[in-house]
């Protein structure tokens, strides 16, 4: 009777059955967070290999470039405008026996004939004809420029001094003669202290003058036309290609006068350009394969007219 009264007493707190029996309280199971996946491993760093050694390379566009050094993935070169860049796609040039240099190029046209024939274009055409004739004779040859674009004198001679060919010929055409001349006014220049250069210039003069003499024309020229030297005020070679190609047998050829109207019309003919190029090639081949001394040597008249151009100012490189 007493037990019932206690159990049913009003206001008495009711305990859950399990707790009243002394069981521990129920708790939810702990939440388990799965570990984050590790970050992906960084790809291994790869270093591009060095290109093969080369003194000069030629790009897919045909531009010839002297090599200053190598770095992973490419060659450090001088461009035609003497800028320093790295090229990754190019072919090393095997040293040729002969390097031909078509003078001027691009907006540096050289002399322009009364028929609008540009010396830069004419020089390149004649150099290509000489190249073809030399190759037909089994002589390996390279042109310093392959198109009508600017190229500094420094880049031209840099190509030559790195390749060190047996002969280097810079091809030009002249302007502003002294007056009428008995026969072609062809001029070739040689390195003053080089007997080999003098012989090369004499042989090229001989061949070109003989070839042009076959055309009946009222020729013009300078009073000292022939194979000669020209010195600067320090007693060295005046022309950059002769002075800076020291150690390489070099000649600079002024084949005819593009400024003279009859000669300009003659020089515009493809057959005459071919004849000039073949004459240059014959002179070079005789230099390489004979002991012929050459001819046409003269004592030059002192001249102060500067030879402008050939620098990097305003020069724009062609696509490489």
PDB file of C-alpha atoms in Angstrom:
ATOM      1  CA  UNK A   1       0.000   0.000   0.000  1.00  0.00           C
ATOM      2  CA  UNK A   2       2.800   2.374   0.796  1.00  0.00           C
ATOM      3  CA  UNK A   3       4.702   1.312  -2.367  1.00  0.00           C
ATOM      4  CA  UNK A   4       1.765   2.244  -4.575  1.00  0.00           C
ATOM      5  CA  UNK A   5       1.416   5.654  -3.020  1.00  0.00           C
ATOM      6  CA  UNK A   6       5.034   6.508  -3.572  1.00  0.00           C
ATOM      7  CA  UNK A   7       5.034   5.333  -7.189  1.00  0.00           C
ATOM      8  CA  UNK A   8       1.957   7.358  -7.998  1.00  0.00           C
ATOM      9  CA  UNK A   9       2.720  10.439  -6.009  1.00  0.00           C
ATOM     10  CA  UNK A  10       1.897  13.586  -7.970  1.00  0.00           C
ATOM     11  CA  UNK A  11       4.855  15.858  -9.111  1.00  0.00           C
ATOM     12  CA  UNK A  12       7.353  13.023  -8.925  1.00  0.00           C
ATOM     13  CA  UNK A  13       9.895  13.183 -11.828  1.00  0.00           C
ATOM     14  CA  UNK A  14       9.733  10.269 -14.183  1.00  0.00           C
ATOM     15  CA  UNK A  15      13.057   8.763 -15.263  1.00  0.00           C
ATOM     16  CA  UNK A  16      13.520   6.771 -18.398  1.00  0.00           C
ATOM     17  CA  UNK A  17      13.426   3.137 -17.664  1.00  0.00           C
ATOM     18  CA  UNK A  18      17.046   2.378 -18.640  1.00  0.00           C
ATOM     19  CA  UNK A  19      18.440   5.348 -16.746  1.00  0.00           C
ATOM     20  CA  UNK A  20      16.421   4.442 -13.764  1.00  0.00           C
ATOM     21  CA  UNK A  21      17.948   1.008 -13.974  1.00  0.00           C
ATOM     22  CA  UNK A  22      21.465   2.593 -14.006  1.00  0.00           C
ATOM     23  CA  UNK A  23      22.306   2.199 -17.828  1.00  0.00           C
ATOM     24  CA  UNK A  24      24.581   4.861 -19.412  1.00  0.00           C
ATOM     25  CA  UNK A  25      23.052   7.453 -21.805  1.00  0.00           C
ATOM     26  CA  UNK A  26      23.029   6.642 -25.523  1.00  0.00           C
ATOM     27  CA  UNK A  27      25.314   8.861 -27.810  1.00  0.00           C
ATOM     28  CA  UNK A  28      25.400   8.912 -31.626  1.00  0.00           C
ATOM     29  CA  UNK A  29      28.392   7.210 -33.270  1.00  0.00           C
ATOM     30  CA  UNK A  30      31.257   9.580 -34.141  1.00  0.00           C
ATOM     31  CA  UNK A  31      31.373  10.961 -37.695  1.00  0.00           C
ATOM     32  CA  UNK A  32      34.501   9.794 -39.568  1.00  0.00           C
ATOM     33  CA  UNK A  33      35.910  12.148 -42.313  1.00  0.00           C
ATOM     34  CA  UNK A  34      37.871  10.239 -44.987  1.00  0.00           C
ATOM     35  CA  UNK A  35      41.407  11.561 -45.518  1.00  0.00           C
ATOM     36  CA  UNK A  36      41.963  13.932 -48.489  1.00  0.00           C
ATOM     37  CA  UNK A  37      43.816  12.366 -51.412  1.00  0.00           C
ATOM     38  CA  UNK A  38      47.423  13.564 -51.774  1.00  0.00           C
ATOM     39  CA  UNK A  39      48.029  16.308 -54.385  1.00  0.00           C
ATOM     40  CA  UNK A  40      49.172  15.051 -57.784  1.00  0.00           C
ATOM     41  CA  UNK A  41      52.922  14.870 -58.193  1.00  0.00           C
ATOM     42  CA  UNK A  42      54.481  17.658 -60.279  1.00  0.00           C
ATOM     43  CA  UNK A  43      55.647  16.470 -63.691  1.00  0.00           C
ATOM     44  CA  UNK A  44      59.413  16.038 -63.917  1.00  0.00           C
ATOM     45  CA  UNK A  45      61.254  19.089 -65.241  1.00  0.00           C
ATOM     46  CA  UNK A  46      62.792  18.454 -68.665  1.00  0.00           C
ATOM     47  CA  UNK A  47      65.631  20.556 -70.058  1.00  0.00           C
ATOM     48  CA  UNK A  48      65.847  20.913 -73.839  1.00  0.00           C
ATOM     49  CA  UNK A  49      69.085  19.483 -75.193  1.00  0.00           C
ATOM     50  CA  UNK A  50      71.786  21.666 -76.681  1.00  0.00           C
ATOM     51  CA  UNK A  51      71.712  21.844 -80.482  1.00  0.00           C
ATOM     52  CA  UNK A  52      74.755  20.484 -82.320  1.00  0.00           C
ATOM     53  CA  UNK A  53      77.794  22.770 -82.594  1.00  0.00           C
ATOM     54  CA  UNK A  54      77.752  25.077 -85.624  1.00  0.00           C
ATOM     55  CA  UNK A  55      79.659  28.124 -86.844  1.00  0.00           C
ATOM     56  CA  UNK A  56      76.837  29.249 -89.148  1.00  0.00           C
ATOM     57  CA  UNK A  57      73.248  28.045 -89.583  1.00  0.00           C
ATOM     58  CA  UNK A  58      70.606  28.481 -92.266  1.00  0.00           C
ATOM     59  CA  UNK A  59      66.949  28.886 -91.317  1.00  0.00           C
ATOM     60  CA  UNK A  60      64.011  27.257 -93.146  1.00  0.00           C
ATOM     61  CA  UNK A  61      63.485  30.644 -94.853  1.00  0.00           C
ATOM     62  CA  UNK A  62      67.015  30.423 -96.276  1.00  0.00           C
ATOM     63  CA  UNK A  63      68.517  33.160 -94.093  1.00  0.00           C
ATOM     64  CA  UNK A  64      72.190  32.542 -93.238  1.00  0.00           C
ATOM     65  CA  UNK A  65      73.143  33.439 -89.655  1.00  0.00           C
ATOM     66  CA  UNK A  66      76.483  33.440 -87.825  1.00  0.00           C
ATOM     67  CA  UNK A  67      76.339  31.519 -84.532  1.00  0.00           C
ATOM     68  CA  UNK A  68      77.473  33.218 -81.321  1.00  0.00           C
ATOM     69  CA  UNK A  69      76.759  30.293 -79.002  1.00  0.00           C
ATOM     70  CA  UNK A  70      74.313  27.586 -77.958  1.00  0.00           C
ATOM     71  CA  UNK A  71      71.673  27.276 -75.282  1.00  0.00           C
ATOM     72  CA  UNK A  72      69.153  24.507 -74.557  1.00  0.00           C
ATOM     73  CA  UNK A  73      66.838  24.267 -77.523  1.00  0.00           C
ATOM     74  CA  UNK A  74      68.546  26.617 -79.967  1.00  0.00           C
ATOM     75  CA  UNK A  75      71.468  28.610 -81.356  1.00  0.00           C
ATOM     76  CA  UNK A  76      72.245  32.170 -80.313  1.00  0.00           C
ATOM     77  CA  UNK A  77      72.855  34.048 -83.568  1.00  0.00           C
ATOM     78  CA  UNK A  78      73.348  37.428 -85.167  1.00  0.00           C
ATOM     79  CA  UNK A  79      70.486  38.351 -87.492  1.00  0.00           C
ATOM     80  CA  UNK A  80      71.025  40.142 -90.825  1.00  0.00           C
ATOM     81  CA  UNK A  81      70.536  43.415 -88.923  1.00  0.00           C
ATOM     82  CA  UNK A  82      73.091  42.348 -86.274  1.00  0.00           C
ATOM     83  CA  UNK A  83      70.485  41.734 -83.559  1.00  0.00           C
ATOM     84  CA  UNK A  84      71.076  38.844 -81.155  1.00  0.00           C
ATOM     85  CA  UNK A  85      68.305  36.226 -81.048  1.00  0.00           C
ATOM     86  CA  UNK A  86      67.866  32.490 -80.466  1.00  0.00           C
ATOM     87  CA  UNK A  87      66.690  30.293 -83.339  1.00  0.00           C
ATOM     88  CA  UNK A  88      65.408  26.785 -82.703  1.00  0.00           C
ATOM     89  CA  UNK A  89      64.837  25.566 -86.249  1.00  0.00           C
ATOM     90  CA  UNK A  90      67.871  25.800 -88.482  1.00  0.00           C
ATOM     91  CA  UNK A  91      70.448  23.651 -90.259  1.00  0.00           C
ATOM     92  CA  UNK A  92      74.181  23.873 -89.537  1.00  0.00           C
ATOM     93  CA  UNK A  93      76.149  25.014 -92.593  1.00  0.00           C
ATOM     94  CA  UNK A  94      79.047  22.818 -93.654  1.00  0.00           C
ATOM     95  CA  UNK A  95      82.020  25.058 -94.469  1.00  0.00           C
ATOM     96  CA  UNK A  96      81.961  25.831 -98.219  1.00  0.00           C
ATOM     97  CA  UNK A  97      84.967  26.452-100.436  1.00  0.00           C
ATOM     98  CA  UNK A  98      83.585  29.800-101.602  1.00  0.00           C
ATOM     99  CA  UNK A  99      81.305  32.454-100.097  1.00  0.00           C
ATOM    100  CA  UNK A 100      79.646  34.973-102.436  1.00  0.00           C
ATOM    101  CA  UNK A 101      78.292  38.226-101.068  1.00  0.00           C
ATOM    102  CA  UNK A 102      75.568  40.015-103.080  1.00  0.00           C
ATOM    103  CA  UNK A 103      76.135  43.628-102.075  1.00  0.00           C
ATOM    104  CA  UNK A 104      73.405  45.834-100.544  1.00  0.00           C
ATOM    105  CA  UNK A 105      69.809  44.570-100.172  1.00  0.00           C
ATOM    106  CA  UNK A 106      66.282  45.591 -99.210  1.00  0.00           C
ATOM    107  CA  UNK A 107      65.773  49.321 -98.747  1.00  0.00           C
ATOM    108  CA  UNK A 108      69.547  49.739 -99.010  1.00  0.00           C
ATOM    109  CA  UNK A 109      69.366  49.437-102.776  1.00  0.00           C
ATOM    110  CA  UNK A 110      72.837  50.593-103.731  1.00  0.00           C
ATOM    111  CA  UNK A 111      72.972  52.446-107.037  1.00  0.00           C
ATOM    112  CA  UNK A 112      69.801  52.639-109.145  1.00  0.00           C
ATOM    113  CA  UNK A 113      70.009  52.752-112.926  1.00  0.00           C
ATOM    114  CA  UNK A 114      68.103  55.214-115.123  1.00  0.00           C
ATOM    115  CA  UNK A 115      65.935  52.214-116.071  1.00  0.00           C
ATOM    116  CA  UNK A 116      65.105  51.737-112.342  1.00  0.00           C
ATOM    117  CA  UNK A 117      67.261  48.615-112.119  1.00  0.00           C
ATOM    118  CA  UNK A 118      68.362  48.350-108.487  1.00  0.00           C
ATOM    119  CA  UNK A 119      71.916  47.315-107.776  1.00  0.00           C
ATOM    120  CA  UNK A 120      70.832  45.123-104.826  1.00  0.00           C
ATOM    121  CA  UNK A 121      68.601  43.030-107.103  1.00  0.00           C
ATOM    122  CA  UNK A 122      71.195  42.876-109.878  1.00  0.00           C
ATOM    123  CA  UNK A 123      73.963  41.839-107.462  1.00  0.00           C
ATOM    124  CA  UNK A 124      71.839  38.988-106.117  1.00  0.00           C
ATOM    125  CA  UNK A 125      70.970  37.751-109.610  1.00  0.00           C
ATOM    126  CA  UNK A 126      74.614  37.744-110.722  1.00  0.00           C
ATOM    127  CA  UNK A 127      75.731  36.061-107.481  1.00  0.00           C
ATOM    128  CA  UNK A 128      73.150  33.322-108.026  1.00  0.00           C
ATOM    129  CA  UNK A 129      74.443  32.774-111.556  1.00  0.00           C
ATOM    130  CA  UNK A 130      77.999  32.541-110.195  1.00  0.00           C
ATOM    131  CA  UNK A 131      76.774  30.117-107.529  1.00  0.00           C
ATOM    132  CA  UNK A 132      75.190  27.863-110.165  1.00  0.00           C
ATOM    133  CA  UNK A 133      78.346  27.879-112.293  1.00  0.00           C
ATOM    134  CA  UNK A 134      80.569  27.071-109.305  1.00  0.00           C
ATOM    135  CA  UNK A 135      78.328  24.202-108.219  1.00  0.00           C
ATOM    136  CA  UNK A 136      78.366  22.802-111.763  1.00  0.00           C
ATOM    137  CA  UNK A 137      82.165  22.772-111.500  1.00  0.00           C
ATOM    138  CA  UNK A 138      82.030  20.846-108.224  1.00  0.00           C
ATOM    139  CA  UNK A 139      82.772  23.807-105.951  1.00  0.00           C
ATOM    140  CA  UNK A 140      80.765  24.151-102.723  1.00  0.00           C
ATOM    141  CA  UNK A 141      79.425  27.681-102.311  1.00  0.00           C
ATOM    142  CA  UNK A 142      77.248  29.782 -99.984  1.00  0.00           C
ATOM    143  CA  UNK A 143      75.601  33.190-100.432  1.00  0.00           C
ATOM    144  CA  UNK A 144      75.639  35.604 -97.487  1.00  0.00           C
ATOM    145  CA  UNK A 145      72.076  36.656 -98.306  1.00  0.00           C
ATOM    146  CA  UNK A 146      69.464  34.632-100.153  1.00  0.00           C
ATOM    147  CA  UNK A 147      66.836  37.328-100.727  1.00  0.00           C
ATOM    148  CA  UNK A 148      66.370  41.059-101.193  1.00  0.00           C
ATOM    149  CA  UNK A 149      66.716  42.126 -97.550  1.00  0.00           C
ATOM    150  CA  UNK A 150      69.053  44.372 -95.567  1.00  0.00           C
ATOM    151  CA  UNK A 151      72.173  42.854 -94.093  1.00  0.00           C
ATOM    152  CA  UNK A 152      74.889  44.665 -92.185  1.00  0.00           C
ATOM    153  CA  UNK A 153      78.506  44.480 -93.232  1.00  0.00           C
ATOM    154  CA  UNK A 154      79.298  43.102 -89.781  1.00  0.00           C
ATOM    155  CA  UNK A 155      76.974  40.127 -90.242  1.00  0.00           C
ATOM    156  CA  UNK A 156      78.409  39.425 -93.708  1.00  0.00           C
ATOM    157  CA  UNK A 157      81.998  39.337 -92.522  1.00  0.00           C
ATOM    158  CA  UNK A 158      81.009  37.461 -89.359  1.00  0.00           C
ATOM    159  CA  UNK A 159      79.643  34.668 -91.570  1.00  0.00           C
ATOM    160  CA  UNK A 160      82.894  34.581 -93.529  1.00  0.00           C
ATOM    161  CA  UNK A 161      85.311  34.629 -90.607  1.00  0.00           C
ATOM    162  CA  UNK A 162      83.410  31.811 -88.883  1.00  0.00           C
ATOM    163  CA  UNK A 163      83.343  29.627 -92.024  1.00  0.00           C
ATOM    164  CA  UNK A 164      86.829  30.565 -93.307  1.00  0.00           C
ATOM    165  CA  UNK A 165      86.309  29.587 -96.971  1.00  0.00           C
ATOM    166  CA  UNK A 166      89.141  29.414 -99.497  1.00  0.00           C
ATOM    167  CA  UNK A 167      87.755  32.515-101.257  1.00  0.00           C
ATOM    168  CA  UNK A 168      85.239  35.274-100.523  1.00  0.00           C
ATOM    169  CA  UNK A 169      83.886  37.558-103.285  1.00  0.00           C
ATOM    170  CA  UNK A 170      81.600  40.549-102.755  1.00  0.00           C
ATOM    171  CA  UNK A 171      79.595  41.280-105.924  1.00  0.00           C
ATOM    172  CA  UNK A 172      78.713  44.898-106.790  1.00  0.00           C
ATOM    173  CA  UNK A 173      77.995  47.251-109.690  1.00  0.00           C
ATOM    174  CA  UNK A 174      79.396  50.739-109.942  1.00  0.00           C
ATOM    175  CA  UNK A 175      78.165  54.312-110.390  1.00  0.00           C
ATOM    176  CA  UNK A 176      79.506  57.815-111.054  1.00  0.00           C
ATOM    177  CA  UNK A 177      82.329  57.083-113.531  1.00  0.00           C
ATOM    178  CA  UNK A 178      85.049  59.548-114.424  1.00  0.00           C
ATOM    179  CA  UNK A 179      83.925  59.505-118.064  1.00  0.00           C
ATOM    180  CA  UNK A 180      84.079  57.490-121.291  1.00  0.00           C
ATOM    181  CA  UNK A 181      86.349  54.465-121.207  1.00  0.00           C
ATOM    182  CA  UNK A 182      88.034  52.330-123.817  1.00  0.00           C
ATOM    183  CA  UNK A 183      86.293  49.058-122.940  1.00  0.00           C
ATOM    184  CA  UNK A 184      84.408  47.988-119.806  1.00  0.00           C
ATOM    185  CA  UNK A 185      85.259  49.965-116.671  1.00  0.00           C
ATOM    186  CA  UNK A 186      85.367  46.830-114.513  1.00  0.00           C
ATOM    187  CA  UNK A 187      87.107  47.267-111.147  1.00  0.00           C
ATOM    188  CA  UNK A 188      88.168  44.719-108.561  1.00  0.00           C
ATOM    189  CA  UNK A 189      89.647  45.482-105.152  1.00  0.00           C
ATOM    190  CA  UNK A 190      91.989  43.306-103.096  1.00  0.00           C
ATOM    191  CA  UNK A 191      93.406  43.213 -99.573  1.00  0.00           C
ATOM    192  CA  UNK A 192      96.519  45.360 -99.634  1.00  0.00           C
ATOM    193  CA  UNK A 193      98.734  42.989 -97.641  1.00  0.00           C
ATOM    194  CA  UNK A 194      97.492  39.735 -99.237  1.00  0.00           C
ATOM    195  CA  UNK A 195      99.177  38.375-102.397  1.00  0.00           C
ATOM    196  CA  UNK A 196      96.443  35.705-102.589  1.00  0.00           C
ATOM    197  CA  UNK A 197      93.727  38.386-102.535  1.00  0.00           C
ATOM    198  CA  UNK A 198      95.558  40.323-105.254  1.00  0.00           C
ATOM    199  CA  UNK A 199      95.700  37.211-107.445  1.00  0.00           C
ATOM    200  CA  UNK A 200      91.982  36.483-106.895  1.00  0.00           C
ATOM    201  CA  UNK A 201      91.050  40.069-107.810  1.00  0.00           C
ATOM    202  CA  UNK A 202      93.258  39.947-110.933  1.00  0.00           C
ATOM    203  CA  UNK A 203      91.690  36.703-112.152  1.00  0.00           C
ATOM    204  CA  UNK A 204      88.118  37.945-111.628  1.00  0.00           C
ATOM    205  CA  UNK A 205      88.984  41.212-113.380  1.00  0.00           C
ATOM    206  CA  UNK A 206      90.463  39.307-116.316  1.00  0.00           C
ATOM    207  CA  UNK A 207      87.386  37.117-116.789  1.00  0.00           C
ATOM    208  CA  UNK A 208      84.753  39.837-116.321  1.00  0.00           C
ATOM    209  CA  UNK A 209      86.481  42.419-118.527  1.00  0.00           C
ATOM    210  CA  UNK A 210      86.950  39.836-121.291  1.00  0.00           C
ATOM    211  CA  UNK A 211      83.297  38.764-121.107  1.00  0.00           C
ATOM    212  CA  UNK A 212      81.865  42.281-121.157  1.00  0.00           C
ATOM    213  CA  UNK A 213      84.196  43.298-123.989  1.00  0.00           C
ATOM    214  CA  UNK A 214      82.239  40.998-126.287  1.00  0.00           C
ATOM    215  CA  UNK A 215      79.324  43.482-126.151  1.00  0.00           C
ATOM    216  CA  UNK A 216      79.574  46.515-128.435  1.00  0.00           C
ATOM    217  CA  UNK A 217      78.860  49.495-126.210  1.00  0.00           C
ATOM    218  CA  UNK A 218      79.962  53.049-125.476  1.00  0.00           C
ATOM    219  CA  UNK A 219      81.573  52.118-122.172  1.00  0.00           C
ATOM    220  CA  UNK A 220      82.327  54.399-119.227  1.00  0.00           C
ATOM    221  CA  UNK A 221      84.769  53.974-116.372  1.00  0.00           C
ATOM    222  CA  UNK A 222      87.268  55.484-113.998  1.00  0.00           C
ATOM    223  CA  UNK A 223      90.753  56.439-115.107  1.00  0.00           C
ATOM    224  CA  UNK A 224      92.182  53.792-112.773  1.00  0.00           C
ATOM    225  CA  UNK A 225      89.870  50.934-113.784  1.00  0.00           C
ATOM    226  CA  UNK A 226      91.414  47.542-113.149  1.00  0.00           C
ATOM    227  CA  UNK A 227      92.474  45.395-110.179  1.00  0.00           C
ATOM    228  CA  UNK A 228      93.598  47.601-107.316  1.00  0.00           C
ATOM    229  CA  UNK A 229      93.564  48.392-103.615  1.00  0.00           C
ATOM    230  CA  UNK A 230      92.088  51.287-101.644  1.00  0.00           C
ATOM    231  CA  UNK A 231      93.448  52.366 -98.271  1.00  0.00           C
ATOM    232  CA  UNK A 232      91.820  54.274 -95.415  1.00  0.00           C
ATOM    233  CA  UNK A 233      93.478  57.119 -93.481  1.00  0.00           C
ATOM    234  CA  UNK A 234      95.108  54.592 -91.139  1.00  0.00           C
ATOM    235  CA  UNK A 235      96.799  52.674 -93.927  1.00  0.00           C
ATOM    236  CA  UNK A 236      94.423  49.705 -93.764  1.00  0.00           C
ATOM    237  CA  UNK A 237      91.964  48.420 -96.335  1.00  0.00           C
ATOM    238  CA  UNK A 238      89.195  50.959 -96.901  1.00  0.00           C
ATOM    239  CA  UNK A 239      86.312  48.589 -97.634  1.00  0.00           C
ATOM    240  CA  UNK A 240      84.818  46.765 -94.668  1.00  0.00           C
ATOM    241  CA  UNK A 241      84.527  43.383 -96.386  1.00  0.00           C
ATOM    242  CA  UNK A 242      88.240  43.460 -97.224  1.00  0.00           C
ATOM    243  CA  UNK A 243      89.398  44.814 -93.865  1.00  0.00           C
ATOM    244  CA  UNK A 244      87.206  42.738 -91.537  1.00  0.00           C
ATOM    245  CA  UNK A 245      87.585  39.454 -93.425  1.00  0.00           C
ATOM    246  CA  UNK A 246      91.285  39.390 -92.539  1.00  0.00           C
ATOM    247  CA  UNK A 247      92.724  35.903 -92.858  1.00  0.00           C
ATOM    248  CA  UNK A 248      90.241  34.974 -95.601  1.00  0.00           C
ATOM    249  CA  UNK A 249      91.248  35.640 -99.227  1.00  0.00           C
ATOM    250  CA  UNK A 250      88.764  38.301-100.362  1.00  0.00           C
ATOM    251  CA  UNK A 251      87.992  40.369-103.452  1.00  0.00           C
ATOM    252  CA  UNK A 252      85.365  43.045-104.037  1.00  0.00           C
ATOM    253  CA  UNK A 253      84.163  43.295-107.638  1.00  0.00           C
ATOM    254  CA  UNK A 254      82.499  46.321-109.290  1.00  0.00           C
ATOM    255  CA  UNK A 255      81.514  44.629-112.534  1.00  0.00           C
ATOM    256  CA  UNK A 256      80.066  47.485-114.646  1.00  0.00           C
ATOM    257  CA  UNK A 257      78.392  50.904-114.300  1.00  0.00           C
ATOM    258  CA  UNK A 258      74.672  50.598-113.556  1.00  0.00           C
ATOM    259  CA  UNK A 259      74.397  54.417-113.571  1.00  0.00           C
ATOM    260  CA  UNK A 260      75.315  54.598-117.278  1.00  0.00           C
ATOM    261  CA  UNK A 261      72.153  54.300-119.429  1.00  0.00           C
ATOM    262  CA  UNK A 262      73.552  51.947-122.125  1.00  0.00           C
ATOM    263  CA  UNK A 263      75.172  49.718-119.503  1.00  0.00           C
ATOM    264  CA  UNK A 264      72.041  49.720-117.339  1.00  0.00           C
ATOM    265  CA  UNK A 265      69.996  48.465-120.292  1.00  0.00           C
ATOM    266  CA  UNK A 266      72.598  45.793-120.985  1.00  0.00           C
ATOM    267  CA  UNK A 267      72.714  44.712-117.331  1.00  0.00           C
ATOM    268  CA  UNK A 268      68.923  44.352-117.221  1.00  0.00           C
ATOM    269  CA  UNK A 269      69.177  41.410-119.649  1.00  0.00           C
ATOM    270  CA  UNK A 270      69.081  37.969-117.968  1.00  0.00           C
ATOM    271  CA  UNK A 271      71.634  36.578-120.447  1.00  0.00           C
ATOM    272  CA  UNK A 272      74.106  39.322-119.507  1.00  0.00           C
ATOM    273  CA  UNK A 273      73.551  38.690-115.803  1.00  0.00           C
ATOM    274  CA  UNK A 274      74.284  35.023-116.448  1.00  0.00           C
ATOM    275  CA  UNK A 275      77.420  35.924-118.426  1.00  0.00           C
ATOM    276  CA  UNK A 276      78.677  38.142-115.598  1.00  0.00           C
ATOM    277  CA  UNK A 277      78.036  35.440-113.002  1.00  0.00           C
ATOM    278  CA  UNK A 278      79.803  32.803-115.061  1.00  0.00           C
ATOM    279  CA  UNK A 279      82.780  35.135-115.533  1.00  0.00           C
ATOM    280  CA  UNK A 280      83.056  35.651-111.759  1.00  0.00           C
ATOM    281  CA  UNK A 281      82.888  31.873-111.296  1.00  0.00           C
ATOM    282  CA  UNK A 282      85.641  31.263-113.851  1.00  0.00           C
ATOM    283  CA  UNK A 283      87.909  33.710-112.070  1.00  0.00           C
ATOM    284  CA  UNK A 284      87.281  31.963-108.741  1.00  0.00           C
ATOM    285  CA  UNK A 285      87.852  28.485-110.215  1.00  0.00           C
ATOM    286  CA  UNK A 286      91.142  29.594-111.760  1.00  0.00           C
ATOM    287  CA  UNK A 287      92.172  30.937-108.357  1.00  0.00           C
ATOM    288  CA  UNK A 288      91.356  27.604-106.702  1.00  0.00           C
ATOM    289  CA  UNK A 289      92.785  25.278-109.351  1.00  0.00           C
ATOM    290  CA  UNK A 290      95.626  27.065-111.153  1.00  0.00           C
ATOM    291  CA  UNK A 291      98.652  29.198-110.413  1.00  0.00           C
ATOM    292  CA  UNK A 292      97.593  31.891-112.893  1.00  0.00           C
ATOM    293  CA  UNK A 293      98.659  35.329-111.597  1.00  0.00           C
ATOM    294  CA  UNK A 294      95.768  37.417-112.953  1.00  0.00           C
ATOM    295  CA  UNK A 295      96.129  40.761-114.678  1.00  0.00           C
ATOM    296  CA  UNK A 296      94.791  44.300-114.929  1.00  0.00           C
ATOM    297  CA  UNK A 297      96.690  45.549-111.880  1.00  0.00           C
ATOM    298  CA  UNK A 298      96.859  49.336-111.596  1.00  0.00           C
ATOM    299  CA  UNK A 299      98.008  51.952-109.113  1.00  0.00           C
ATOM    300  CA  UNK A 300      94.829  53.546-107.750  1.00  0.00           C
ATOM    301  CA  UNK A 301      94.059  57.236-107.830  1.00  0.00           C
ATOM    302  CA  UNK A 302      93.440  58.526-104.263  1.00  0.00           C
ATOM    303  CA  UNK A 303      89.716  58.932-103.703  1.00  0.00           C
ATOM    304  CA  UNK A 304      87.803  60.409-100.795  1.00  0.00           C
ATOM    305  CA  UNK A 305      84.215  59.618-101.827  1.00  0.00           C
ATOM    306  CA  UNK A 306      82.758  57.578 -98.962  1.00  0.00           C
ATOM    307  CA  UNK A 307      81.091  54.201 -99.415  1.00  0.00           C
ATOM    308  CA  UNK A 308      77.867  54.652 -97.412  1.00  0.00           C
ATOM    309  CA  UNK A 309      75.573  51.989 -96.018  1.00  0.00           C
ATOM    310  CA  UNK A 310      76.089  48.645 -94.397  1.00  0.00           C
ATOM    311  CA  UNK A 311      75.167  49.680 -90.837  1.00  0.00           C
ATOM    312  CA  UNK A 312      72.320  48.584 -88.581  1.00  0.00           C
ATOM    313  CA  UNK A 313      70.516  51.916 -88.222  1.00  0.00           C
ATOM    314  CA  UNK A 314      66.926  51.576 -89.460  1.00  0.00           C
ATOM    315  CA  UNK A 315      67.522  47.959 -90.426  1.00  0.00           C
ATOM    316  CA  UNK A 316      64.519  45.601 -90.243  1.00  0.00           C
ATOM    317  CA  UNK A 317      65.216  41.874 -90.134  1.00  0.00           C
ATOM    318  CA  UNK A 318      63.477  39.566 -92.609  1.00  0.00           C
ATOM    319  CA  UNK A 319      61.374  36.660 -91.305  1.00  0.00           C
ATOM    320  CA  UNK A 320      63.778  34.024 -90.095  1.00  0.00           C
TER     321      UNK A 320
END
